[in-house]
PDB file of C-alpha atoms and ligand atoms in Angstrom:
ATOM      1  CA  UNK A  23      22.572 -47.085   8.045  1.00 59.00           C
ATOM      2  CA  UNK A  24      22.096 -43.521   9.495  1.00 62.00           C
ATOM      3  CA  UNK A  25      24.299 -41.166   6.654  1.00 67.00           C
ATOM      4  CA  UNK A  26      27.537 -39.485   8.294  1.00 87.00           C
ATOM      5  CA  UNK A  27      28.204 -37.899   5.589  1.00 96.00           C
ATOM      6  CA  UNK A  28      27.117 -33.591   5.031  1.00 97.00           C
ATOM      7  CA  UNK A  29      25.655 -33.491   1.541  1.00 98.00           C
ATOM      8  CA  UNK A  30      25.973 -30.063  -0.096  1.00 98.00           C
ATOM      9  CA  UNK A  31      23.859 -28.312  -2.771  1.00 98.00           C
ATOM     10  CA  UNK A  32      25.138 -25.473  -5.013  1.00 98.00           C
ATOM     11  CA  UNK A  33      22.966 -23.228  -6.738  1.00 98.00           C
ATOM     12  CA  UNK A  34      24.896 -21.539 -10.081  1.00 98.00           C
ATOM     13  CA  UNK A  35      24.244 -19.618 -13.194  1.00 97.00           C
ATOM     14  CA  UNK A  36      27.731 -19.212 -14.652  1.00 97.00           C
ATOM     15  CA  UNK A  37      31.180 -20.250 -14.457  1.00 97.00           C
ATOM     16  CA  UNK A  38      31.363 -22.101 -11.311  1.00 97.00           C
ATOM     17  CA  UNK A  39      34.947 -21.297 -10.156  1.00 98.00           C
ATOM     18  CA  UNK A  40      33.707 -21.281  -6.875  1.00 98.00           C
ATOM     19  CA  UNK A  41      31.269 -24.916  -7.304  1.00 98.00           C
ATOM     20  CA  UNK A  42      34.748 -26.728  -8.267  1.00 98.00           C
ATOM     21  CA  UNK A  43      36.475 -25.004  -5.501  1.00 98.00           C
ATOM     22  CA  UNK A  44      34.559 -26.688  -3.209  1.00 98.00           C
ATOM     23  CA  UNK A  45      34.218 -30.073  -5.040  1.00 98.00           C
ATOM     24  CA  UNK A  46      38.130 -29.596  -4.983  1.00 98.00           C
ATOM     25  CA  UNK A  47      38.039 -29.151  -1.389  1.00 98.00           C
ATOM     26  CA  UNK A  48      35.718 -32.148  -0.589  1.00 98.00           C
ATOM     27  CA  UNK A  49      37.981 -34.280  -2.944  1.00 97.00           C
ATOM     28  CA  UNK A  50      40.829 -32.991  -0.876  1.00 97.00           C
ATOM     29  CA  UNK A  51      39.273 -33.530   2.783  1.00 97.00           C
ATOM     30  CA  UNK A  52      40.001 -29.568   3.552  1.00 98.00           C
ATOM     31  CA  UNK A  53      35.804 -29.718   3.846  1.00 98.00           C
ATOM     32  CA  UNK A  54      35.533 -33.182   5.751  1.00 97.00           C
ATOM     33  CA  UNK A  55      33.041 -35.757   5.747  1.00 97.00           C
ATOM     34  CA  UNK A  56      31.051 -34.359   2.616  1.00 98.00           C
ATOM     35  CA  UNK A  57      29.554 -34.724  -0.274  1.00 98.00           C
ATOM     36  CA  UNK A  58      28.617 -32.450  -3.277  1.00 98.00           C
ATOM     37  CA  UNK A  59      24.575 -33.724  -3.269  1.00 98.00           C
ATOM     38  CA  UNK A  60      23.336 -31.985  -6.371  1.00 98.00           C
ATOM     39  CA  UNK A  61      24.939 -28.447  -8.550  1.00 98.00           C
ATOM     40  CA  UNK A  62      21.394 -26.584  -9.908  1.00 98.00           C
ATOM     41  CA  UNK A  63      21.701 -23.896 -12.426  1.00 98.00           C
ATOM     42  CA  UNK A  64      18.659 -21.936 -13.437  1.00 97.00           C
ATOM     43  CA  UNK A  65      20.864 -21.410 -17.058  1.00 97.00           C
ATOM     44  CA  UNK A  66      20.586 -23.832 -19.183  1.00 96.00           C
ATOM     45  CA  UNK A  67      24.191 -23.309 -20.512  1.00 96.00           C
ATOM     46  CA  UNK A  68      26.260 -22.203 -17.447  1.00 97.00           C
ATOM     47  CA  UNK A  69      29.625 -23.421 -18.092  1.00 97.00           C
ATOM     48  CA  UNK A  70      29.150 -24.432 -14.272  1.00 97.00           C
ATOM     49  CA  UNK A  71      27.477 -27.300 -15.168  1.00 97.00           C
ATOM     50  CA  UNK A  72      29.299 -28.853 -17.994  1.00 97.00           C
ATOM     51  CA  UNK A  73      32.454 -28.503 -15.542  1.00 97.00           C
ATOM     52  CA  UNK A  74      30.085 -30.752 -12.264  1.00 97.00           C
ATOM     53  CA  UNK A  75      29.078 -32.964 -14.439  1.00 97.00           C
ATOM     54  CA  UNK A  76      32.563 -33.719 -15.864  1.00 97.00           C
ATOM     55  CA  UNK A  77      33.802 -34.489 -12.092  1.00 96.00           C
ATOM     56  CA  UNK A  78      30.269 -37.048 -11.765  1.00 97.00           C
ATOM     57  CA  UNK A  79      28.328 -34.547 -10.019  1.00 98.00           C
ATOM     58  CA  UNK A  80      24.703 -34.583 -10.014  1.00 98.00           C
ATOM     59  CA  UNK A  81      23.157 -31.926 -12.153  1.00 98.00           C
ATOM     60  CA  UNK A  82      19.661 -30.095 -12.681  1.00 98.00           C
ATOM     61  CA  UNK A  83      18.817 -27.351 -14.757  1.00 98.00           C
ATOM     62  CA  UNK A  84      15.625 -25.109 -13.355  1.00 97.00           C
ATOM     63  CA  UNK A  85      14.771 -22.525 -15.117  1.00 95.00           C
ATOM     64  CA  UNK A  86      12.656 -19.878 -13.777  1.00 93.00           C
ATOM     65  CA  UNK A  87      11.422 -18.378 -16.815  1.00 94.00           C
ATOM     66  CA  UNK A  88       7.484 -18.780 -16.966  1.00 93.00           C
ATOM     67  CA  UNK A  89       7.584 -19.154 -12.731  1.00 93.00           C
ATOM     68  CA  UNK A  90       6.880 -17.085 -10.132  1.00 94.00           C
ATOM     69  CA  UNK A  91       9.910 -16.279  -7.880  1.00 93.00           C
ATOM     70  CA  UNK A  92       8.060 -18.485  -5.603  1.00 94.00           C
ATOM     71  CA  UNK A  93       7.194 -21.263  -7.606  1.00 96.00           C
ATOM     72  CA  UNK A  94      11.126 -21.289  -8.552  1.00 97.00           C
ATOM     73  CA  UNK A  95      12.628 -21.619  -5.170  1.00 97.00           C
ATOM     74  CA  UNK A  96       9.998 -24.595  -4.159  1.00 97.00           C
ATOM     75  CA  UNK A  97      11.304 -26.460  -7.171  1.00 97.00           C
ATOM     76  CA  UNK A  98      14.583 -25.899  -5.986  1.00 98.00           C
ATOM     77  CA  UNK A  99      13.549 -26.622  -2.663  1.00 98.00           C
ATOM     78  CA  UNK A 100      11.826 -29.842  -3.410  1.00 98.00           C
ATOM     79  CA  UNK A 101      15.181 -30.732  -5.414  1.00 98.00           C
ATOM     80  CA  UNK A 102      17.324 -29.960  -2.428  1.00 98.00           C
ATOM     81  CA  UNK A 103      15.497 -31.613   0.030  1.00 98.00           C
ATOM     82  CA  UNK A 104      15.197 -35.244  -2.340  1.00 98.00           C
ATOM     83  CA  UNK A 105      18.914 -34.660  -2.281  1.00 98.00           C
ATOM     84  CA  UNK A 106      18.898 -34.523   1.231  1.00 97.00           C
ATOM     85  CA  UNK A 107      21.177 -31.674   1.458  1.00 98.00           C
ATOM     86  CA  UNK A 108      22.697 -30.299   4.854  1.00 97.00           C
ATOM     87  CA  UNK A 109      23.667 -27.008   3.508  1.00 98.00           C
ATOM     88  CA  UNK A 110      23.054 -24.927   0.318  1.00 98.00           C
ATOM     89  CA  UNK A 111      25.942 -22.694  -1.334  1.00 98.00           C
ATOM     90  CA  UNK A 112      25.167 -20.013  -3.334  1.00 98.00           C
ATOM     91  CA  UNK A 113      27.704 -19.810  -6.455  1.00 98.00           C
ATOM     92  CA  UNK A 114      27.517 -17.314  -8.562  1.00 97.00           C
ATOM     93  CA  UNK A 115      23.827 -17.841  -8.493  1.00 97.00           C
ATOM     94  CA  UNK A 116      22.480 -14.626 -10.348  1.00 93.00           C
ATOM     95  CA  UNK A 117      19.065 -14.133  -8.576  1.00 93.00           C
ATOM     96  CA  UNK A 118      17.449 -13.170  -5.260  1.00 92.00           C
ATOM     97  CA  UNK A 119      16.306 -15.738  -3.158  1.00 95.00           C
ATOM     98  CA  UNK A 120      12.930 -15.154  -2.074  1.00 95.00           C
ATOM     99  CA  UNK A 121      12.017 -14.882   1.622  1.00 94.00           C
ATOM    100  CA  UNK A 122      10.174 -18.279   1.525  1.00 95.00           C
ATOM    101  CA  UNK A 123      13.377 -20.183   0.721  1.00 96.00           C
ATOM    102  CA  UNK A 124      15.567 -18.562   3.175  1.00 95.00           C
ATOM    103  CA  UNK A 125      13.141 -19.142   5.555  1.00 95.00           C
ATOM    104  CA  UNK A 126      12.537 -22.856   4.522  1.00 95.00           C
ATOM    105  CA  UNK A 127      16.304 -23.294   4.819  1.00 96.00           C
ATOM    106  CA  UNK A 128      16.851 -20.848   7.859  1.00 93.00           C
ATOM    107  CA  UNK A 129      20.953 -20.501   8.412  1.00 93.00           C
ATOM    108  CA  UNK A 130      21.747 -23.693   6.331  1.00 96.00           C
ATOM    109  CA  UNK A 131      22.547 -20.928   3.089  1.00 97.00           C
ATOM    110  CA  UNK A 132      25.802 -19.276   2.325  1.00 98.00           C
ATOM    111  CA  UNK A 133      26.909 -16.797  -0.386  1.00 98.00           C
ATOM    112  CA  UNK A 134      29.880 -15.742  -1.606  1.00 98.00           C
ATOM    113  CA  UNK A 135      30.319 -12.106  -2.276  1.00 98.00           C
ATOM    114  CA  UNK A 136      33.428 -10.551  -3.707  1.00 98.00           C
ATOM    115  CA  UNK A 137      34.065  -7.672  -1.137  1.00 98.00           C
ATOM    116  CA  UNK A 138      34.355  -6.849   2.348  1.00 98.00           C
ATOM    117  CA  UNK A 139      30.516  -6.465   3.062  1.00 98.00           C
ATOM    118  CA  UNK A 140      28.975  -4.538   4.175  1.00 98.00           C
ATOM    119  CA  UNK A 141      30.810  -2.315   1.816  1.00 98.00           C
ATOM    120  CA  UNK A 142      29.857  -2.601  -2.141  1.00 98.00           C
ATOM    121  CA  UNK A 143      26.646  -5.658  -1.654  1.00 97.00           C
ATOM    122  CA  UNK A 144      25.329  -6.054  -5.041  1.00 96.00           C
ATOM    123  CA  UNK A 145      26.215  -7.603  -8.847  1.00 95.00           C
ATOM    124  CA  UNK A 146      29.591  -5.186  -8.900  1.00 97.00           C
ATOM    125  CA  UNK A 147      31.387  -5.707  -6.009  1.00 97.00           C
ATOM    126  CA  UNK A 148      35.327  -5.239  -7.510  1.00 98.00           C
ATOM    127  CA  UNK A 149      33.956  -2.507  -9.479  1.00 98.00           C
ATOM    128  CA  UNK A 150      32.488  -0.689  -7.122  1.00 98.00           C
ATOM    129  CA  UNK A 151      35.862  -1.025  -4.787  1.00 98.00           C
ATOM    130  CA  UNK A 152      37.756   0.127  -7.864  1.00 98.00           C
ATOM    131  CA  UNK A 153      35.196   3.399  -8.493  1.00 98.00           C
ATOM    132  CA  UNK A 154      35.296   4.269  -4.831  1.00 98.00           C
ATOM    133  CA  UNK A 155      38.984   4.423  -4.182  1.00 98.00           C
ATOM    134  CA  UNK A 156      39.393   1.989  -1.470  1.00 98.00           C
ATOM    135  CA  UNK A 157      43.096   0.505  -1.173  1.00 98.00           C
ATOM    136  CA  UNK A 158      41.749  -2.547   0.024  1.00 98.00           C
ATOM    137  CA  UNK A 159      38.971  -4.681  -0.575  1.00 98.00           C
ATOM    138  CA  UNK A 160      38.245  -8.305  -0.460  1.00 98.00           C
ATOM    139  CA  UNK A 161      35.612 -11.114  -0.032  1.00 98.00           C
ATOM    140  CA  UNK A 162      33.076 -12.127   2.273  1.00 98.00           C
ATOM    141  CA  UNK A 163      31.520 -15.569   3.089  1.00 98.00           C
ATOM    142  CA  UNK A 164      28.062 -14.885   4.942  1.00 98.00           C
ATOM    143  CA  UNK A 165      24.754 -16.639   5.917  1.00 97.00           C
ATOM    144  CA  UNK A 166      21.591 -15.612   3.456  1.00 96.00           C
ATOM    145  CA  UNK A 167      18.615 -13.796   4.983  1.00 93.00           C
ATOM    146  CA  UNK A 168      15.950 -12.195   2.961  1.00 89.00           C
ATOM    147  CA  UNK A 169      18.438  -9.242   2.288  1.00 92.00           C
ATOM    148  CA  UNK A 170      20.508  -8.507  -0.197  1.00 92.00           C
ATOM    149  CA  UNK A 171      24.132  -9.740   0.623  1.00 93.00           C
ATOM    150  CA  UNK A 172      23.296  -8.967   4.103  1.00 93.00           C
ATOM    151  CA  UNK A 173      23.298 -11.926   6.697  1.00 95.00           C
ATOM    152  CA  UNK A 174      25.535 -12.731   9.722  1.00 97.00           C
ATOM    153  CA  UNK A 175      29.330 -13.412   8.687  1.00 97.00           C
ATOM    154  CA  UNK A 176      31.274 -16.474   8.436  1.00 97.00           C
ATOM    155  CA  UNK A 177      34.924 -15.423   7.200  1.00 98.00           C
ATOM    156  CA  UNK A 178      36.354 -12.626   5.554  1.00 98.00           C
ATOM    157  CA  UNK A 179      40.038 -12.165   3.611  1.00 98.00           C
ATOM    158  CA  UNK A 180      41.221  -9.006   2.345  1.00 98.00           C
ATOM    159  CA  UNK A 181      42.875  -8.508  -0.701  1.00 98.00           C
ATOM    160  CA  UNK A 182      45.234  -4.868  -1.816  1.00 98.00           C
ATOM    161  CA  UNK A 183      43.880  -2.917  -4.601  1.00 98.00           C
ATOM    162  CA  UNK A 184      46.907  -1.723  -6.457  1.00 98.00           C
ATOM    163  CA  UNK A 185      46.685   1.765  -8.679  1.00 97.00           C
ATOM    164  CA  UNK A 186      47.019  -0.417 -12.085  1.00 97.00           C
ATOM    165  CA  UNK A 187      44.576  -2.182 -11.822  1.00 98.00           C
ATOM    166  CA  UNK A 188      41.576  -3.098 -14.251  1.00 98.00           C
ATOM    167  CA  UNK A 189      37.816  -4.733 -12.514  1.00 98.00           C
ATOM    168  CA  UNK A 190      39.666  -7.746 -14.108  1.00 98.00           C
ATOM    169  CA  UNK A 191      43.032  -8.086 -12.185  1.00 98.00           C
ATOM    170  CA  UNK A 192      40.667  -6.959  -9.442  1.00 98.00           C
ATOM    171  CA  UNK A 193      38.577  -9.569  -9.546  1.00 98.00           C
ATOM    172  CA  UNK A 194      41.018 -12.680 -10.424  1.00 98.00           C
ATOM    173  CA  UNK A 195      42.633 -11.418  -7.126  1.00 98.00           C
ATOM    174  CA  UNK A 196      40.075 -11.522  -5.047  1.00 98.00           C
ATOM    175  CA  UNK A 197      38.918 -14.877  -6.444  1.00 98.00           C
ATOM    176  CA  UNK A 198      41.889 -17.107  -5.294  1.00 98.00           C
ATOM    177  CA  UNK A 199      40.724 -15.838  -2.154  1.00 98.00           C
ATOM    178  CA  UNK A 200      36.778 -16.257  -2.544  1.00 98.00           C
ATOM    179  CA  UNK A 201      37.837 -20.329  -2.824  1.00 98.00           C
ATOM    180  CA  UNK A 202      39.893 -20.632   0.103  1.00 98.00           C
ATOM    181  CA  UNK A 203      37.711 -18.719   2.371  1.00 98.00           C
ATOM    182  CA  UNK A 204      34.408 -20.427   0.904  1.00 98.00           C
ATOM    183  CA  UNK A 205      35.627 -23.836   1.452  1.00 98.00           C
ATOM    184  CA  UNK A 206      36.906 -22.821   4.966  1.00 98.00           C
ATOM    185  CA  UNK A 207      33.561 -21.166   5.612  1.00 98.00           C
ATOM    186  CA  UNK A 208      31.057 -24.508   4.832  1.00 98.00           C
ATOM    187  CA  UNK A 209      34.151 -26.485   6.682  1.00 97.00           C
ATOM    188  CA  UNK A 210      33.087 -24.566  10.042  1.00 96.00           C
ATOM    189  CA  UNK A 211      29.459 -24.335   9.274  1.00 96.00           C
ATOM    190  CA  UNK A 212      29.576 -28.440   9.058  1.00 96.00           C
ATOM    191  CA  UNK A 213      31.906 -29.221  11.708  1.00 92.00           C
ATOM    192  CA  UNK A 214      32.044 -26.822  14.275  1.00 91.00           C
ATOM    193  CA  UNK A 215      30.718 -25.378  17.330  1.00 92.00           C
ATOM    194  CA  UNK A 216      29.318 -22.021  16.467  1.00 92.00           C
ATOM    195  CA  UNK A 217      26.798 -19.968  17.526  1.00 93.00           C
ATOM    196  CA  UNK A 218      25.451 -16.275  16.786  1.00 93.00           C
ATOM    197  CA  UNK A 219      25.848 -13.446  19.411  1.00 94.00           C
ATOM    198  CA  UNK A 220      23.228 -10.900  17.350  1.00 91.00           C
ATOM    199  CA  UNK A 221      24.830 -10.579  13.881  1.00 92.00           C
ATOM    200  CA  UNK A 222      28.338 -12.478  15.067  1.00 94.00           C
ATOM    201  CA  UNK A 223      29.330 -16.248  14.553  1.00 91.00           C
ATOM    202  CA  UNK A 224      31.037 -16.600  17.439  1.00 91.00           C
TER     203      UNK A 224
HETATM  204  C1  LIG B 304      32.076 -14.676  -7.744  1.00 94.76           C
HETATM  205  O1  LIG B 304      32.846 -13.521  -7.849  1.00 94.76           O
HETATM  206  C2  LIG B 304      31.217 -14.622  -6.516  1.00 94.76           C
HETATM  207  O2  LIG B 304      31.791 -13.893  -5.481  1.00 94.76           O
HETATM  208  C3  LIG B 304      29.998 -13.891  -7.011  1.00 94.76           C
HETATM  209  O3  LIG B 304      29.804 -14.337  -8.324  1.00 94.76           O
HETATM  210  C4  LIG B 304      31.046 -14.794  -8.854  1.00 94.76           C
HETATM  211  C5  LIG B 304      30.820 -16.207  -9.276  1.00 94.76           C
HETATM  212  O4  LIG B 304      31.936 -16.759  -9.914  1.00 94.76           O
HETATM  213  N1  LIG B 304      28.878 -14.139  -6.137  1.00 94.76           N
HETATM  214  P1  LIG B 304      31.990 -18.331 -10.158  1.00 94.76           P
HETATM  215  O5  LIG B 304      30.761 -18.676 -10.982  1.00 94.76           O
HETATM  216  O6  LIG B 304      31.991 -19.014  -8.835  1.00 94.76           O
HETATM  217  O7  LIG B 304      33.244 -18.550 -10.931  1.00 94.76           O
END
């Protein structure tokens, strides 16, 4: 029987707000005909994982201490491709990919960044809005090149920065809206027509 089902990986390191958003959202049909494949972490102990495997989803740590940035992404590769994933999401996952990988999985990666790119890329985002004054910032759902937090974008919401508050409230605020855009954002990439015009999904 030929699968009909997408089959997602997520790559972690932490938390994984944003891995259950989208299990929640695959549970929930808002990301139709899919399947959570496989969650890897590269830490051991990411709360991420305890929280997949509690829901049944598959789980690998791959640490890539004692690796080559290379040799890391091919044994994520290899693990992605045995579980025959469609797409890869990038949540929370605390390193670079390397060029090979992107390449190897050429516009089937998305990452989750928490501002209005291409304003504040990097580990800081809400921070950075907060330092620099802006009244709004926001977060941004976008395909993975060999950049940093660079590649062509999928959906963006913005979210008011208010004069009280903290990187914290910042952040919590813009994170209700980093899971309904993300969800949204691998819903289209699945399911719709899209192309891209230079850097636009059209
Ligand atoms: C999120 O803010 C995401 O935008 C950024 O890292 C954080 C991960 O949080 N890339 P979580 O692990 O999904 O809760």
């Amino acid at each position: 029987m030929p699968e009909t089902k997408k089959r997602i990986g997520i790559l972690i390191s932490g938390r994984g707000s944003n891995m259950l958003a989208l299990a929640d959202a695959v549970r929930d049909g808002r990301i139709p005909d899919a399947d959570i494949a496989l969650v890897i972490s590269n830490v051991a102990d990411a709360a991420g994982l305890t929280k997949a495997a509690a829901r049944g989803i598959a789980i690998i740590t791959l640490d890539h201490r004692g690796k080559t940035h290379e040799q890391h992404d091919q044994a994520m590769a290899a693990a992605l491709r045995e579980a025959r994933v469609d797409v890869v999401c990038l949540a929370g996952y605390m390193r670079l990919l390397s060029p090979w990988f992107t390449n190897e999985f050429k516009g089937r990666v998305l990452n989750i960044h928490p501002s209005l790119l291409p304003a504040f890329p990097g580990l800081h985002g809400a921070r950075d809005a907060l330092s620099y004054g802006v009244k709004f910032t926001g977060c941004t759902v976008h395909l993975v090149d060999e950049h940093l937090d660079h590649g062509p974008i999928l959906k963006q919401a913005v979210v008011p920065v208010f004069s009280n508050d903290t990187e914290d409230s910042l952040s919590a605020r813009i994170l209700v809206e980093e899971h309904r855009i993300y969800a949204e954002a691998v819903a289209m990439l699945l399911h719709s027509d899209w192309r891209i015009e230079g850097r636009s999904f059209k």
